[in-house]
mmCIF file with all atom_site columns, C-alpha atoms and ligand atoms in Angstrom:
data_model
loop_
_atom_site.group_PDB
_atom_site.id
_atom_site.type_symbol
_atom_site.label_atom_id
_atom_site.label_alt_id
_atom_site.label_comp_id
_atom_site.label_asym_id
_atom_site.label_entity_id
_atom_site.label_seq_id
_atom_site.pdbx_PDB_ins_code
_atom_site.Cartn_x
_atom_site.Cartn_y
_atom_site.Cartn_z
_atom_site.occupancy
_atom_site.B_iso_or_equiv
_atom_site.pdbx_formal_charge
_atom_site.auth_seq_id
_atom_site.auth_comp_id
_atom_site.auth_asym_id
_atom_site.auth_atom_id
_atom_site.pdbx_PDB_model_num
ATOM   1  C  CA  . MET D 1 1  ? -54.384 44.265 24.763 1.00 0.00 ? 20  MET D CA  1
ATOM   2  C  CA  . ALA D 1 2  ? -50.732 43.784 26.361 1.00 0.00 ? 21  ALA D CA  1
ATOM   3  C  CA  . ASN D 1 3  ? -48.758 40.944 25.413 1.00 0.00 ? 22  ASN D CA  1
ATOM   4  C  CA  . PRO D 1 4  ? -48.220 38.726 28.509 1.00 0.00 ? 23  PRO D CA  1
ATOM   5  C  CA  . GLN D 1 5  ? -44.954 37.351 27.102 1.00 0.00 ? 24  GLN D CA  1
ATOM   6  C  CA  . GLU D 1 6  ? -43.537 40.890 27.066 1.00 0.00 ? 25  GLU D CA  1
ATOM   7  C  CA  . LYS D 1 7  ? -41.238 41.769 29.777 1.00 0.00 ? 26  LYS D CA  1
ATOM   8  C  CA  . ARG D 1 8  ? -41.921 44.933 31.890 1.00 0.00 ? 27  ARG D CA  1
ATOM   9  C  CA  . ALA D 1 9  ? -39.448 47.853 31.629 1.00 0.00 ? 28  ALA D CA  1
ATOM   10 C  CA  . GLN D 1 10 ? -37.039 47.642 34.568 1.00 0.00 ? 29  GLN D CA  1
ATOM   11 C  CA  . ALA D 1 11 ? -37.797 50.245 37.128 1.00 0.00 ? 30  ALA D CA  1
ATOM   12 C  CA  . PRO D 1 12 ? -35.056 52.001 38.795 1.00 0.00 ? 31  PRO D CA  1
ATOM   13 C  CA  . SER D 1 13 ? -34.545 50.822 42.294 1.00 0.00 ? 32  SER D CA  1
ATOM   14 C  CA  . SER D 1 14 ? -35.377 53.154 45.108 1.00 0.00 ? 33  SER D CA  1
ATOM   15 C  CA  . VAL D 1 15 ? -34.703 52.426 48.702 1.00 0.00 ? 34  VAL D CA  1
ATOM   16 C  CA  . ALA D 1 16 ? -36.733 54.640 51.015 1.00 0.00 ? 35  ALA D CA  1
ATOM   17 C  CA  . SER D 1 17 ? -34.382 54.560 54.051 1.00 0.00 ? 36  SER D CA  1
ATOM   18 C  CA  . CYS D 1 18 ? -31.622 52.513 55.067 1.00 0.00 ? 37  CYS D CA  1
ATOM   19 C  CA  . SER D 1 19 ? -30.426 51.938 58.843 1.00 0.00 ? 38  SER D CA  1
ATOM   20 C  CA  . ALA D 1 20 ? -27.100 50.276 57.766 1.00 0.00 ? 39  ALA D CA  1
ATOM   21 C  CA  . THR D 1 21 ? -25.112 53.432 58.113 1.00 0.00 ? 40  THR D CA  1
ATOM   22 C  CA  . ASP D 1 22 ? -21.764 51.464 57.901 1.00 0.00 ? 41  ASP D CA  1
ATOM   23 C  CA  . CYS D 1 23 ? -22.527 50.558 54.239 1.00 0.00 ? 42  CYS D CA  1
ATOM   24 C  CA  . LYS D 1 24 ? -20.256 52.485 51.796 1.00 0.00 ? 43  LYS D CA  1
ATOM   25 C  CA  . HIS D 1 25 ? -23.403 53.099 49.619 1.00 0.00 ? 44  HIS D CA  1
ATOM   26 C  CA  . ASN D 1 26 ? -25.334 54.870 52.741 1.00 0.00 ? 45  ASN D CA  1
ATOM   27 C  CA  . GLU D 1 27 ? -25.396 58.693 52.951 1.00 0.00 ? 46  GLU D CA  1
ATOM   28 C  CA  . ASP D 1 28 ? -27.559 60.003 55.753 1.00 0.00 ? 47  ASP D CA  1
ATOM   29 C  CA  . GLN D 1 29 ? -29.541 56.827 55.807 1.00 0.00 ? 48  GLN D CA  1
ATOM   30 C  CA  . GLU D 1 30 ? -30.244 57.000 52.046 1.00 0.00 ? 49  GLU D CA  1
ATOM   31 C  CA  . CYS D 1 31 ? -28.997 54.399 49.679 1.00 0.00 ? 50  CYS D CA  1
ATOM   32 C  CA  . HIS D 1 32 ? -27.015 55.627 46.698 1.00 0.00 ? 51  HIS D CA  1
ATOM   33 C  CA  . ALA D 1 33 ? -25.935 52.261 45.228 1.00 0.00 ? 52  ALA D CA  1
ATOM   34 C  CA  . GLY D 1 34 ? -28.138 52.950 42.122 1.00 0.00 ? 53  GLY D CA  1
ATOM   35 C  CA  . GLU D 1 35 ? -29.236 49.238 42.167 1.00 0.00 ? 54  GLU D CA  1
ATOM   36 C  CA  . ILE D 1 36 ? -29.268 46.734 44.908 1.00 0.00 ? 55  ILE D CA  1
ATOM   37 C  CA  . ARG D 1 37 ? -29.752 42.920 45.105 1.00 0.00 ? 56  ARG D CA  1
ATOM   38 C  CA  . ILE D 1 38 ? -31.953 41.292 47.826 1.00 0.00 ? 57  ILE D CA  1
ATOM   39 C  CA  . GLU D 1 39 ? -31.395 37.854 49.144 1.00 0.00 ? 58  GLU D CA  1
ATOM   40 C  CA  . MET D 1 40 ? -33.542 35.619 51.258 1.00 0.00 ? 59  MET D CA  1
ATOM   41 C  CA  . GLY D 1 41 ? -31.776 33.783 54.087 1.00 0.00 ? 60  GLY D CA  1
ATOM   42 C  CA  . SER D 1 42 ? -32.849 32.021 57.335 1.00 0.00 ? 61  SER D CA  1
ATOM   43 C  CA  . GLN D 1 43 ? -33.381 35.442 58.936 1.00 0.00 ? 62  GLN D CA  1
ATOM   44 C  CA  . GLY D 1 44 ? -35.533 36.936 56.090 1.00 0.00 ? 63  GLY D CA  1
ATOM   45 C  CA  . ALA D 1 45 ? -34.588 39.376 53.339 1.00 0.00 ? 64  ALA D CA  1
ATOM   46 C  CA  . THR D 1 46 ? -31.214 40.938 53.425 1.00 0.00 ? 65  THR D CA  1
ATOM   47 C  CA  . CYS D 1 47 ? -29.393 43.357 51.193 1.00 0.00 ? 66  CYS D CA  1
ATOM   48 C  CA  . ALA D 1 48 ? -26.614 41.525 49.135 1.00 0.00 ? 67  ALA D CA  1
ATOM   49 C  CA  . THR D 1 49 ? -25.176 44.947 48.071 1.00 0.00 ? 68  THR D CA  1
ATOM   50 C  CA  . TYR D 1 50 ? -24.355 45.889 51.676 1.00 0.00 ? 69  TYR D CA  1
ATOM   51 C  CA  . SER D 1 51 ? -20.640 46.790 51.664 1.00 0.00 ? 70  SER D CA  1
ATOM   52 C  CA  . PRO D 1 52 ? -19.339 47.690 55.127 1.00 0.00 ? 71  PRO D CA  1
ATOM   53 C  CA  . THR D 1 53 ? -16.812 50.439 55.130 1.00 0.00 ? 72  THR D CA  1
ATOM   54 C  CA  . LYS D 1 54 ? -14.828 48.616 57.805 1.00 0.00 ? 73  LYS D CA  1
ATOM   55 C  CA  . PRO D 1 55 ? -14.851 44.848 57.647 1.00 0.00 ? 74  PRO D CA  1
ATOM   56 C  CA  . LYS D 1 56 ? -16.274 43.457 60.875 1.00 0.00 ? 75  LYS D CA  1
ATOM   57 C  CA  . ALA D 1 57 ? -14.029 41.796 63.355 1.00 0.00 ? 76  ALA D CA  1
ATOM   58 C  CA  . ARG D 1 58 ? -14.132 37.963 63.433 1.00 0.00 ? 77  ARG D CA  1
ATOM   59 C  CA  . PRO D 1 59 ? -15.576 36.633 66.717 1.00 0.00 ? 78  PRO D CA  1
HETATM 60 S  S1  . SF4 Y 2 .  ? -26.685 48.827 49.524 1.00 0.00 ? 129 SF4 Y S1  1
HETATM 61 FE FE1 . SF4 Y 2 .  ? -28.067 48.051 50.884 1.00 0.00 ? 129 SF4 Y FE1 1
HETATM 62 S  S2  . SF4 Y 2 .  ? -27.268 48.202 52.946 1.00 0.00 ? 129 SF4 Y S2  1
HETATM 63 FE FE2 . SF4 Y 2 .  ? -26.142 49.476 51.495 1.00 0.00 ? 129 SF4 Y FE2 1
HETATM 64 S  S3  . SF4 Y 2 .  ? -27.313 51.509 51.702 1.00 0.00 ? 129 SF4 Y S3  1
HETATM 65 FE FE3 . SF4 Y 2 .  ? -28.151 50.466 50.162 1.00 0.00 ? 129 SF4 Y FE3 1
HETATM 66 S  S4  . SF4 Y 2 .  ? -29.759 49.307 50.825 1.00 0.00 ? 129 SF4 Y S4  1
HETATM 67 FE FE4 . SF4 Y 2 .  ? -28.553 49.804 52.478 1.00 0.00 ? 129 SF4 Y FE4 1
#
């Protein structure tokens, strides 16, 4: 029987497809970051690893 206190082995992250083509980790809509972090905000889940190649202009 498995020990409930035992932590699961960490699975490698995999992103099926990403539409943030301006992210430096995005190549042909595939994420090559290796590992990403997801945050929950007022607009739902967002990728906290997102790194735009060009900073967005301030309004
Ligand atoms: S780091 Fe996040 S935003 Fe960037 S390509 Fe990967 S999943 Fe998309």
